[in-house]
mmCIF file with all atom_site columns, C-alpha atoms in Angstrom:
data_model
loop_
_atom_site.group_PDB
_atom_site.id
_atom_site.type_symbol
_atom_site.label_atom_id
_atom_site.label_alt_id
_atom_site.label_comp_id
_atom_site.label_asym_id
_atom_site.label_entity_id
_atom_site.label_seq_id
_atom_site.pdbx_PDB_ins_code
_atom_site.Cartn_x
_atom_site.Cartn_y
_atom_site.Cartn_z
_atom_site.occupancy
_atom_site.B_iso_or_equiv
_atom_site.pdbx_formal_charge
_atom_site.auth_seq_id
_atom_site.auth_comp_id
_atom_site.auth_asym_id
_atom_site.auth_atom_id
_atom_site.pdbx_PDB_model_num
ATOM 1   C CA . UNK L 1 1   ? 0.000   0.000  0.000  1.00 64.00 ? 1   UNK L CA 1
ATOM 2   C CA . UNK L 1 2   ? 1.136   3.561  -0.614 1.00 79.00 ? 2   UNK L CA 1
ATOM 3   C CA . UNK L 1 3   ? 1.468   6.060  2.223  1.00 80.00 ? 3   UNK L CA 1
ATOM 4   C CA . UNK L 1 4   ? -1.856  7.787  1.461  1.00 85.00 ? 4   UNK L CA 1
ATOM 5   C CA . UNK L 1 5   ? -3.788  4.510  1.615  1.00 90.00 ? 5   UNK L CA 1
ATOM 6   C CA . UNK L 1 6   ? -2.106  3.558  4.903  1.00 89.00 ? 6   UNK L CA 1
ATOM 7   C CA . UNK L 1 7   ? -2.963  6.928  6.457  1.00 88.00 ? 7   UNK L CA 1
ATOM 8   C CA . UNK L 1 8   ? -6.575  6.756  5.244  1.00 90.00 ? 8   UNK L CA 1
ATOM 9   C CA . UNK L 1 9   ? -6.895  3.281  6.713  1.00 93.00 ? 9   UNK L CA 1
ATOM 10  C CA . UNK L 1 10  ? -5.483  4.395  10.075 1.00 92.00 ? 10  UNK L CA 1
ATOM 11  C CA . UNK L 1 11  ? -7.689  7.504  10.145 1.00 93.00 ? 11  UNK L CA 1
ATOM 12  C CA . UNK L 1 12  ? -10.805 5.400  9.588  1.00 94.00 ? 12  UNK L CA 1
ATOM 13  C CA . UNK L 1 13  ? -10.003 3.390  12.737 1.00 94.00 ? 13  UNK L CA 1
ATOM 14  C CA . UNK L 1 14  ? -9.870  6.401  15.076 1.00 95.00 ? 14  UNK L CA 1
ATOM 15  C CA . UNK L 1 15  ? -12.794 6.587  17.510 1.00 95.00 ? 15  UNK L CA 1
ATOM 16  C CA . UNK L 1 16  ? -14.152 10.125 17.207 1.00 91.00 ? 16  UNK L CA 1
ATOM 17  C CA . UNK L 1 17  ? -16.220 9.818  20.395 1.00 93.00 ? 17  UNK L CA 1
ATOM 18  C CA . UNK L 1 18  ? -15.366 11.168 23.828 1.00 93.00 ? 18  UNK L CA 1
ATOM 19  C CA . UNK L 1 19  ? -11.711 10.373 24.565 1.00 94.00 ? 19  UNK L CA 1
ATOM 20  C CA . UNK L 1 20  ? -10.851 8.324  27.665 1.00 95.00 ? 20  UNK L CA 1
ATOM 21  C CA . UNK L 1 21  ? -9.252  10.065 30.647 1.00 95.00 ? 21  UNK L CA 1
ATOM 22  C CA . UNK L 1 22  ? -5.904  8.503  29.716 1.00 96.00 ? 22  UNK L CA 1
ATOM 23  C CA . UNK L 1 23  ? -5.917  10.633 26.547 1.00 96.00 ? 23  UNK L CA 1
ATOM 24  C CA . UNK L 1 24  ? -6.239  13.946 28.424 1.00 96.00 ? 24  UNK L CA 1
ATOM 25  C CA . UNK L 1 25  ? -3.023  15.896 27.882 1.00 95.00 ? 25  UNK L CA 1
ATOM 26  C CA . UNK L 1 26  ? -1.937  18.925 29.923 1.00 93.00 ? 26  UNK L CA 1
ATOM 27  C CA . UNK L 1 27  ? 0.660   20.798 27.900 1.00 94.00 ? 27  UNK L CA 1
ATOM 28  C CA . UNK L 1 28  ? 3.128   23.449 29.040 1.00 91.00 ? 28  UNK L CA 1
ATOM 29  C CA . UNK L 1 29  ? 4.332   25.506 26.085 1.00 89.00 ? 29  UNK L CA 1
ATOM 30  C CA . UNK L 1 30  ? 7.927   25.591 27.294 1.00 91.00 ? 30  UNK L CA 1
ATOM 31  C CA . UNK L 1 31  ? 8.121   21.785 27.610 1.00 94.00 ? 31  UNK L CA 1
ATOM 32  C CA . UNK L 1 32  ? 5.820   20.333 24.955 1.00 96.00 ? 32  UNK L CA 1
ATOM 33  C CA . UNK L 1 33  ? 7.866   17.169 24.331 1.00 97.00 ? 33  UNK L CA 1
ATOM 34  C CA . UNK L 1 34  ? 8.130   16.446 28.055 1.00 96.00 ? 34  UNK L CA 1
ATOM 35  C CA . UNK L 1 35  ? 4.352   16.881 28.384 1.00 95.00 ? 35  UNK L CA 1
ATOM 36  C CA . UNK L 1 36  ? 3.861   14.474 25.464 1.00 97.00 ? 36  UNK L CA 1
ATOM 37  C CA . UNK L 1 37  ? 6.113   11.824 27.001 1.00 97.00 ? 37  UNK L CA 1
ATOM 38  C CA . UNK L 1 38  ? 4.099   11.960 30.218 1.00 96.00 ? 38  UNK L CA 1
ATOM 39  C CA . UNK L 1 39  ? 0.869   11.353 28.284 1.00 96.00 ? 39  UNK L CA 1
ATOM 40  C CA . UNK L 1 40  ? 2.118   8.767  25.776 1.00 97.00 ? 40  UNK L CA 1
ATOM 41  C CA . UNK L 1 41  ? 3.805   6.672  28.479 1.00 96.00 ? 41  UNK L CA 1
ATOM 42  C CA . UNK L 1 42  ? 0.541   6.156  30.345 1.00 96.00 ? 42  UNK L CA 1
ATOM 43  C CA . UNK L 1 43  ? -0.366  2.483  30.396 1.00 94.00 ? 43  UNK L CA 1
ATOM 44  C CA . UNK L 1 44  ? -3.880  3.152  29.092 1.00 96.00 ? 44  UNK L CA 1
ATOM 45  C CA . UNK L 1 45  ? -3.038  5.829  26.545 1.00 96.00 ? 45  UNK L CA 1
ATOM 46  C CA . UNK L 1 46  ? -4.703  4.919  23.237 1.00 96.00 ? 46  UNK L CA 1
ATOM 47  C CA . UNK L 1 47  ? -3.688  6.280  19.811 1.00 95.00 ? 47  UNK L CA 1
ATOM 48  C CA . UNK L 1 48  ? -7.024  4.959  18.510 1.00 96.00 ? 48  UNK L CA 1
ATOM 49  C CA . UNK L 1 49  ? -8.954  7.638  20.443 1.00 96.00 ? 49  UNK L CA 1
ATOM 50  C CA . UNK L 1 50  ? -8.977  11.419 20.113 1.00 94.00 ? 50  UNK L CA 1
ATOM 51  C CA . UNK L 1 51  ? -6.802  13.544 22.368 1.00 95.00 ? 51  UNK L CA 1
ATOM 52  C CA . UNK L 1 52  ? -8.186  16.119 24.776 1.00 94.00 ? 52  UNK L CA 1
ATOM 53  C CA . UNK L 1 53  ? -5.520  18.821 25.043 1.00 94.00 ? 53  UNK L CA 1
ATOM 54  C CA . UNK L 1 54  ? -5.368  21.643 27.559 1.00 93.00 ? 54  UNK L CA 1
ATOM 55  C CA . UNK L 1 55  ? -2.587  24.226 27.602 1.00 92.00 ? 55  UNK L CA 1
ATOM 56  C CA . UNK L 1 56  ? -1.485  25.214 31.111 1.00 88.00 ? 56  UNK L CA 1
ATOM 57  C CA . UNK L 1 57  ? 1.089   27.606 32.541 1.00 78.00 ? 57  UNK L CA 1
ATOM 58  C CA . UNK L 1 58  ? 3.833   26.677 35.015 1.00 69.00 ? 58  UNK L CA 1
ATOM 59  C CA . UNK L 1 59  ? 1.400   27.204 37.886 1.00 63.00 ? 59  UNK L CA 1
ATOM 60  C CA . UNK L 1 60  ? -1.030  24.701 36.365 1.00 62.00 ? 60  UNK L CA 1
ATOM 61  C CA . UNK L 1 61  ? -3.591  27.360 35.377 1.00 64.00 ? 61  UNK L CA 1
ATOM 62  C CA . UNK L 1 62  ? -5.394  26.436 32.144 1.00 67.00 ? 62  UNK L CA 1
ATOM 63  C CA . UNK L 1 63  ? -5.994  28.736 29.199 1.00 66.00 ? 63  UNK L CA 1
ATOM 64  C CA . UNK L 1 64  ? -9.663  27.799 29.382 1.00 57.00 ? 64  UNK L CA 1
ATOM 65  C CA . UNK L 1 65  ? -10.130 26.634 25.796 1.00 55.00 ? 65  UNK L CA 1
ATOM 66  C CA . UNK L 1 66  ? -12.340 23.623 25.102 1.00 50.00 ? 66  UNK L CA 1
ATOM 67  C CA . UNK L 1 67  ? -10.570 21.179 22.787 1.00 54.00 ? 67  UNK L CA 1
ATOM 68  C CA . UNK L 1 68  ? -12.726 21.033 19.663 1.00 57.00 ? 68  UNK L CA 1
ATOM 69  C CA . UNK L 1 69  ? -9.683  20.180 17.546 1.00 64.00 ? 69  UNK L CA 1
ATOM 70  C CA . UNK L 1 70  ? -7.790  23.477 17.608 1.00 85.00 ? 70  UNK L CA 1
ATOM 71  C CA . UNK L 1 71  ? -5.709  22.873 20.763 1.00 90.00 ? 71  UNK L CA 1
ATOM 72  C CA . UNK L 1 72  ? -4.915  19.311 19.648 1.00 93.00 ? 72  UNK L CA 1
ATOM 73  C CA . UNK L 1 73  ? -3.648  20.487 16.283 1.00 93.00 ? 73  UNK L CA 1
ATOM 74  C CA . UNK L 1 74  ? -1.578  23.256 17.878 1.00 93.00 ? 74  UNK L CA 1
ATOM 75  C CA . UNK L 1 75  ? -0.114  20.770 20.369 1.00 95.00 ? 75  UNK L CA 1
ATOM 76  C CA . UNK L 1 76  ? 0.809   18.330 17.600 1.00 96.00 ? 76  UNK L CA 1
ATOM 77  C CA . UNK L 1 77  ? 2.359   21.105 15.501 1.00 95.00 ? 77  UNK L CA 1
ATOM 78  C CA . UNK L 1 78  ? 4.500   22.274 18.443 1.00 95.00 ? 78  UNK L CA 1
ATOM 79  C CA . UNK L 1 79  ? 5.333   18.665 19.301 1.00 97.00 ? 79  UNK L CA 1
ATOM 80  C CA . UNK L 1 80  ? 6.707   17.876 15.845 1.00 97.00 ? 80  UNK L CA 1
ATOM 81  C CA . UNK L 1 81  ? 8.850   21.019 16.019 1.00 96.00 ? 81  UNK L CA 1
ATOM 82  C CA . UNK L 1 82  ? 10.280  20.004 19.409 1.00 97.00 ? 82  UNK L CA 1
ATOM 83  C CA . UNK L 1 83  ? 10.935  16.448 18.194 1.00 98.00 ? 83  UNK L CA 1
ATOM 84  C CA . UNK L 1 84  ? 12.806  17.889 15.187 1.00 97.00 ? 84  UNK L CA 1
ATOM 85  C CA . UNK L 1 85  ? 14.996  20.008 17.449 1.00 96.00 ? 85  UNK L CA 1
ATOM 86  C CA . UNK L 1 86  ? 15.556  17.313 20.083 1.00 97.00 ? 86  UNK L CA 1
ATOM 87  C CA . UNK L 1 87  ? 18.696  15.261 20.760 1.00 95.00 ? 87  UNK L CA 1
ATOM 88  C CA . UNK L 1 88  ? 17.000  12.262 19.099 1.00 97.00 ? 88  UNK L CA 1
ATOM 89  C CA . UNK L 1 89  ? 17.790  13.708 15.652 1.00 96.00 ? 89  UNK L CA 1
ATOM 90  C CA . UNK L 1 90  ? 20.797  15.403 14.096 1.00 93.00 ? 90  UNK L CA 1
ATOM 91  C CA . UNK L 1 91  ? 21.620  17.231 10.891 1.00 92.00 ? 91  UNK L CA 1
ATOM 92  C CA . UNK L 1 92  ? 20.240  20.302 9.077  1.00 92.00 ? 92  UNK L CA 1
ATOM 93  C CA . UNK L 1 93  ? 16.696  21.426 9.944  1.00 91.00 ? 93  UNK L CA 1
ATOM 94  C CA . UNK L 1 94  ? 14.960  19.657 7.086  1.00 91.00 ? 94  UNK L CA 1
ATOM 95  C CA . UNK L 1 95  ? 17.423  16.839 6.480  1.00 94.00 ? 95  UNK L CA 1
ATOM 96  C CA . UNK L 1 96  ? 17.555  15.016 9.822  1.00 96.00 ? 96  UNK L CA 1
ATOM 97  C CA . UNK L 1 97  ? 18.847  11.534 10.592 1.00 95.00 ? 97  UNK L CA 1
ATOM 98  C CA . UNK L 1 98  ? 18.309  9.603  13.804 1.00 95.00 ? 98  UNK L CA 1
ATOM 99  C CA . UNK L 1 99  ? 20.910  10.098 16.510 1.00 94.00 ? 99  UNK L CA 1
ATOM 100 C CA . UNK L 1 100 ? 21.576  7.550  19.229 1.00 93.00 ? 100 UNK L CA 1
ATOM 101 C CA . UNK L 1 101 ? 20.582  8.236  22.842 1.00 94.00 ? 101 UNK L CA 1
ATOM 102 C CA . UNK L 1 102 ? 21.439  4.852  24.356 1.00 91.00 ? 102 UNK L CA 1
ATOM 103 C CA . UNK L 1 103 ? 19.382  5.028  27.534 1.00 93.00 ? 103 UNK L CA 1
ATOM 104 C CA . UNK L 1 104 ? 16.357  6.136  25.502 1.00 95.00 ? 104 UNK L CA 1
ATOM 105 C CA . UNK L 1 105 ? 16.503  2.925  23.444 1.00 94.00 ? 105 UNK L CA 1
ATOM 106 C CA . UNK L 1 106 ? 16.185  0.823  26.606 1.00 92.00 ? 106 UNK L CA 1
ATOM 107 C CA . UNK L 1 107 ? 13.646  3.248  28.079 1.00 94.00 ? 107 UNK L CA 1
ATOM 108 C CA . UNK L 1 108 ? 11.273  2.918  25.122 1.00 95.00 ? 108 UNK L CA 1
ATOM 109 C CA . UNK L 1 109 ? 11.502  6.607  24.194 1.00 97.00 ? 109 UNK L CA 1
ATOM 110 C CA . UNK L 1 110 ? 12.039  5.928  20.487 1.00 97.00 ? 110 UNK L CA 1
ATOM 111 C CA . UNK L 1 111 ? 8.867   3.851  20.397 1.00 96.00 ? 111 UNK L CA 1
ATOM 112 C CA . UNK L 1 112 ? 7.017   6.755  22.005 1.00 97.00 ? 112 UNK L CA 1
ATOM 113 C CA . UNK L 1 113 ? 8.516   9.174  19.470 1.00 97.00 ? 113 UNK L CA 1
ATOM 114 C CA . UNK L 1 114 ? 7.347   6.968  16.615 1.00 96.00 ? 114 UNK L CA 1
ATOM 115 C CA . UNK L 1 115 ? 3.862   6.904  18.113 1.00 96.00 ? 115 UNK L CA 1
ATOM 116 C CA . UNK L 1 116 ? 3.859   10.692 18.566 1.00 97.00 ? 116 UNK L CA 1
ATOM 117 C CA . UNK L 1 117 ? 4.787   11.231 14.913 1.00 97.00 ? 117 UNK L CA 1
ATOM 118 C CA . UNK L 1 118 ? 2.113   8.740  13.806 1.00 95.00 ? 118 UNK L CA 1
ATOM 119 C CA . UNK L 1 119 ? -0.543  10.417 15.969 1.00 96.00 ? 119 UNK L CA 1
ATOM 120 C CA . UNK L 1 120 ? 0.458   13.839 14.596 1.00 96.00 ? 120 UNK L CA 1
ATOM 121 C CA . UNK L 1 121 ? -0.034  12.533 11.050 1.00 94.00 ? 121 UNK L CA 1
ATOM 122 C CA . UNK L 1 122 ? -3.286  10.658 11.637 1.00 95.00 ? 122 UNK L CA 1
ATOM 123 C CA . UNK L 1 123 ? -5.006  12.955 14.152 1.00 94.00 ? 123 UNK L CA 1
ATOM 124 C CA . UNK L 1 124 ? -3.738  16.339 12.990 1.00 92.00 ? 124 UNK L CA 1
ATOM 125 C CA . UNK L 1 125 ? -2.382  15.959 9.474  1.00 91.00 ? 125 UNK L CA 1
ATOM 126 C CA . UNK L 1 126 ? 0.953   17.325 10.744 1.00 94.00 ? 126 UNK L CA 1
ATOM 127 C CA . UNK L 1 127 ? 3.787   16.035 8.566  1.00 93.00 ? 127 UNK L CA 1
ATOM 128 C CA . UNK L 1 128 ? 7.329   15.338 9.826  1.00 93.00 ? 128 UNK L CA 1
ATOM 129 C CA . UNK L 1 129 ? 8.945   17.338 7.036  1.00 95.00 ? 129 UNK L CA 1
ATOM 130 C CA . UNK L 1 130 ? 12.363  17.209 8.703  1.00 97.00 ? 130 UNK L CA 1
ATOM 131 C CA . UNK L 1 131 ? 13.161  13.577 7.753  1.00 96.00 ? 131 UNK L CA 1
ATOM 132 C CA . UNK L 1 132 ? 16.207  13.062 5.566  1.00 95.00 ? 132 UNK L CA 1
ATOM 133 C CA . UNK L 1 133 ? 15.864  10.960 2.455  1.00 95.00 ? 133 UNK L CA 1
ATOM 134 C CA . UNK L 1 134 ? 17.911  8.301  4.281  1.00 95.00 ? 134 UNK L CA 1
ATOM 135 C CA . UNK L 1 135 ? 15.588  8.222  7.290  1.00 96.00 ? 135 UNK L CA 1
ATOM 136 C CA . UNK L 1 136 ? 12.455  8.110  5.139  1.00 93.00 ? 136 UNK L CA 1
ATOM 137 C CA . UNK L 1 137 ? 13.840  5.271  3.019  1.00 94.00 ? 137 UNK L CA 1
ATOM 138 C CA . UNK L 1 138 ? 14.886  3.361  6.151  1.00 94.00 ? 138 UNK L CA 1
ATOM 139 C CA . UNK L 1 139 ? 11.393  3.630  7.639  1.00 91.00 ? 139 UNK L CA 1
ATOM 140 C CA . UNK L 1 140 ? 9.823   2.665  4.297  1.00 88.00 ? 140 UNK L CA 1
ATOM 141 C CA . UNK L 1 141 ? 12.218  -0.318 3.930  1.00 88.00 ? 141 UNK L CA 1
ATOM 142 C CA . UNK L 1 142 ? 13.718  1.111  0.740  1.00 91.00 ? 142 UNK L CA 1
ATOM 143 C CA . UNK L 1 143 ? 17.407  1.056  -0.275 1.00 94.00 ? 143 UNK L CA 1
ATOM 144 C CA . UNK L 1 144 ? 19.235  3.998  1.280  1.00 94.00 ? 144 UNK L CA 1
ATOM 145 C CA . UNK L 1 145 ? 21.595  6.329  -0.628 1.00 93.00 ? 145 UNK L CA 1
ATOM 146 C CA . UNK L 1 146 ? 25.375  6.355  -0.023 1.00 93.00 ? 146 UNK L CA 1
ATOM 147 C CA . UNK L 1 147 ? 26.372  7.980  3.266  1.00 93.00 ? 147 UNK L CA 1
ATOM 148 C CA . UNK L 1 148 ? 28.220  11.304 3.070  1.00 92.00 ? 148 UNK L CA 1
ATOM 149 C CA . UNK L 1 149 ? 30.903  12.489 5.460  1.00 92.00 ? 149 UNK L CA 1
ATOM 150 C CA . UNK L 1 150 ? 28.681  15.447 6.439  1.00 91.00 ? 150 UNK L CA 1
ATOM 151 C CA . UNK L 1 151 ? 26.179  13.022 8.000  1.00 92.00 ? 151 UNK L CA 1
ATOM 152 C CA . UNK L 1 152 ? 28.682  12.031 10.714 1.00 91.00 ? 152 UNK L CA 1
ATOM 153 C CA . UNK L 1 153 ? 27.901  14.187 13.764 1.00 88.00 ? 153 UNK L CA 1
ATOM 154 C CA . UNK L 1 154 ? 31.112  13.243 15.590 1.00 88.00 ? 154 UNK L CA 1
ATOM 155 C CA . UNK L 1 155 ? 33.676  15.850 14.526 1.00 89.00 ? 155 UNK L CA 1
ATOM 156 C CA . UNK L 1 156 ? 36.705  13.769 15.569 1.00 86.00 ? 156 UNK L CA 1
ATOM 157 C CA . UNK L 1 157 ? 35.510  10.713 13.654 1.00 85.00 ? 157 UNK L CA 1
ATOM 158 C CA . UNK L 1 158 ? 34.644  12.894 10.678 1.00 88.00 ? 158 UNK L CA 1
ATOM 159 C CA . UNK L 1 159 ? 38.214  14.231 10.610 1.00 87.00 ? 159 UNK L CA 1
ATOM 160 C CA . UNK L 1 160 ? 39.674  10.716 10.924 1.00 83.00 ? 160 UNK L CA 1
ATOM 161 C CA . UNK L 1 161 ? 37.612  9.450  8.012  1.00 85.00 ? 161 UNK L CA 1
ATOM 162 C CA . UNK L 1 162 ? 38.558  12.509 5.969  1.00 87.00 ? 162 UNK L CA 1
ATOM 163 C CA . UNK L 1 163 ? 42.220  11.563 6.483  1.00 82.00 ? 163 UNK L CA 1
ATOM 164 C CA . UNK L 1 164 ? 41.454  8.068  5.189  1.00 81.00 ? 164 UNK L CA 1
ATOM 165 C CA . UNK L 1 165 ? 39.749  9.507  2.113  1.00 84.00 ? 165 UNK L CA 1
ATOM 166 C CA . UNK L 1 166 ? 42.699  11.768 1.303  1.00 85.00 ? 166 UNK L CA 1
ATOM 167 C CA . UNK L 1 167 ? 45.397  9.235  2.242  1.00 82.00 ? 167 UNK L CA 1
ATOM 168 C CA . UNK L 1 168 ? 48.031  8.608  -0.411 1.00 83.00 ? 168 UNK L CA 1
ATOM 169 C CA . UNK L 1 169 ? 49.558  5.511  1.188  1.00 81.00 ? 169 UNK L CA 1
ATOM 170 C CA . UNK L 1 170 ? 48.117  2.430  2.880  1.00 76.00 ? 170 UNK L CA 1
ATOM 171 C CA . UNK L 1 171 ? 49.970  3.325  6.073  1.00 76.00 ? 171 UNK L CA 1
ATOM 172 C CA . UNK L 1 172 ? 48.278  6.744  6.155  1.00 75.00 ? 172 UNK L CA 1
ATOM 173 C CA . UNK L 1 173 ? 44.858  5.173  5.595  1.00 71.00 ? 173 UNK L CA 1
ATOM 174 C CA . UNK L 1 174 ? 45.319  2.747  8.474  1.00 68.00 ? 174 UNK L CA 1
ATOM 175 C CA . UNK L 1 175 ? 46.912  5.300  10.808 1.00 59.00 ? 175 UNK L CA 1
ATOM 176 C CA . UNK L 1 176 ? 43.669  6.997  11.848 1.00 56.00 ? 176 UNK L CA 1
ATOM 177 C CA . UNK L 1 177 ? 42.279  3.811  13.389 1.00 60.00 ? 177 UNK L CA 1
ATOM 178 C CA . UNK L 1 178 ? 38.725  4.859  12.530 1.00 58.00 ? 178 UNK L CA 1
ATOM 179 C CA . UNK L 1 179 ? 38.100  1.988  10.117 1.00 59.00 ? 179 UNK L CA 1
ATOM 180 C CA . UNK L 1 180 ? 39.295  -0.505 12.713 1.00 61.00 ? 180 UNK L CA 1
ATOM 181 C CA . UNK L 1 181 ? 37.104  1.121  15.361 1.00 57.00 ? 181 UNK L CA 1
ATOM 182 C CA . UNK L 1 182 ? 34.042  0.545  13.187 1.00 61.00 ? 182 UNK L CA 1
ATOM 183 C CA . UNK L 1 183 ? 35.039  -3.000 12.248 1.00 59.00 ? 183 UNK L CA 1
ATOM 184 C CA . UNK L 1 184 ? 35.760  -2.191 8.608  1.00 58.00 ? 184 UNK L CA 1
ATOM 185 C CA . UNK L 1 185 ? 39.532  -2.510 8.255  1.00 52.00 ? 185 UNK L CA 1
ATOM 186 C CA . UNK L 1 186 ? 40.195  -6.242 8.152  1.00 54.00 ? 186 UNK L CA 1
ATOM 187 C CA . UNK L 1 187 ? 40.170  -6.498 4.358  1.00 55.00 ? 187 UNK L CA 1
ATOM 188 C CA . UNK L 1 188 ? 41.894  -3.215 3.478  1.00 63.00 ? 188 UNK L CA 1
ATOM 189 C CA . UNK L 1 189 ? 44.750  -4.466 1.316  1.00 72.00 ? 189 UNK L CA 1
ATOM 190 C CA . UNK L 1 190 ? 45.332  -1.511 -1.002 1.00 74.00 ? 190 UNK L CA 1
ATOM 191 C CA . UNK L 1 191 ? 44.395  2.123  -1.500 1.00 78.00 ? 191 UNK L CA 1
ATOM 192 C CA . UNK L 1 192 ? 42.044  1.045  -4.265 1.00 78.00 ? 192 UNK L CA 1
ATOM 193 C CA . UNK L 1 193 ? 39.738  -0.353 -1.565 1.00 77.00 ? 193 UNK L CA 1
ATOM 194 C CA . UNK L 1 194 ? 39.691  2.674  0.741  1.00 79.00 ? 194 UNK L CA 1
ATOM 195 C CA . UNK L 1 195 ? 36.547  4.177  -0.845 1.00 83.00 ? 195 UNK L CA 1
ATOM 196 C CA . UNK L 1 196 ? 34.592  0.955  -0.276 1.00 83.00 ? 196 UNK L CA 1
ATOM 197 C CA . UNK L 1 197 ? 35.746  0.549  3.307  1.00 81.00 ? 197 UNK L CA 1
ATOM 198 C CA . UNK L 1 198 ? 35.218  4.226  4.091  1.00 84.00 ? 198 UNK L CA 1
ATOM 199 C CA . UNK L 1 199 ? 31.626  3.910  2.878  1.00 87.00 ? 199 UNK L CA 1
ATOM 200 C CA . UNK L 1 200 ? 31.186  0.812  5.041  1.00 85.00 ? 200 UNK L CA 1
ATOM 201 C CA . UNK L 1 201 ? 32.514  2.737  8.037  1.00 85.00 ? 201 UNK L CA 1
ATOM 202 C CA . UNK L 1 202 ? 30.200  5.674  7.320  1.00 90.00 ? 202 UNK L CA 1
ATOM 203 C CA . UNK L 1 203 ? 27.202  3.360  7.010  1.00 91.00 ? 203 UNK L CA 1
ATOM 204 C CA . UNK L 1 204 ? 28.154  1.537  10.220 1.00 89.00 ? 204 UNK L CA 1
ATOM 205 C CA . UNK L 1 205 ? 28.219  4.846  12.115 1.00 90.00 ? 205 UNK L CA 1
ATOM 206 C CA . UNK L 1 206 ? 25.175  6.565  10.604 1.00 93.00 ? 206 UNK L CA 1
ATOM 207 C CA . UNK L 1 207 ? 22.879  3.544  10.119 1.00 94.00 ? 207 UNK L CA 1
ATOM 208 C CA . UNK L 1 208 ? 24.319  0.601  12.046 1.00 92.00 ? 208 UNK L CA 1
ATOM 209 C CA . UNK L 1 209 ? 24.497  2.321  15.443 1.00 90.00 ? 209 UNK L CA 1
ATOM 210 C CA . UNK L 1 210 ? 20.922  3.575  15.223 1.00 94.00 ? 210 UNK L CA 1
ATOM 211 C CA . UNK L 1 211 ? 19.306  0.368  13.923 1.00 94.00 ? 211 UNK L CA 1
ATOM 212 C CA . UNK L 1 212 ? 17.712  -0.581 17.256 1.00 94.00 ? 212 UNK L CA 1
ATOM 213 C CA . UNK L 1 213 ? 16.389  2.954  17.699 1.00 95.00 ? 213 UNK L CA 1
ATOM 214 C CA . UNK L 1 214 ? 14.982  2.874  14.165 1.00 95.00 ? 214 UNK L CA 1
ATOM 215 C CA . UNK L 1 215 ? 13.198  -0.407 14.806 1.00 93.00 ? 215 UNK L CA 1
#
């Protein structure tokens, strides 16, 4: 099925009746993502029911608006923006890859993030326009494009790999240790192979490390 058909199918399954108490969300504007995590981690939270969103200030005083769809859409719009700017993603504003926050993998935060993005799409029509082509293809189980050096968010590793790319001798290519660190140096027998092994190292860092988070 194409994306439009999947979204239409999911939208048709949403119960438009009164949402359960577990779907009531109190949102503070200065901590939208934190407010979302509190709601989405509730044991009885259901993405198949509407949300009931109330904006509150730091003292817990509500803005007084009844959620007839407007507050929910505003919440989801702000939420997607905060997710884009969070430590869970890296790269330019509208070309983001996943980054790895190890404790968040074990804590289930990436699963919650995936659910938040899905709910934003299905309930509010809010699109995650910040995904890189690589991230979109990974989610859609499509072949991903070659990894570029600019996608490595570790400056030291980026510099090491750059030295491999520009190396003129085998000794120079092996000196950085970066290929070995990423498990990609065992078969490097000549400079002719450095491009292949550099790409393997790049893919191991950008895609391999984040595989569990992606899943």
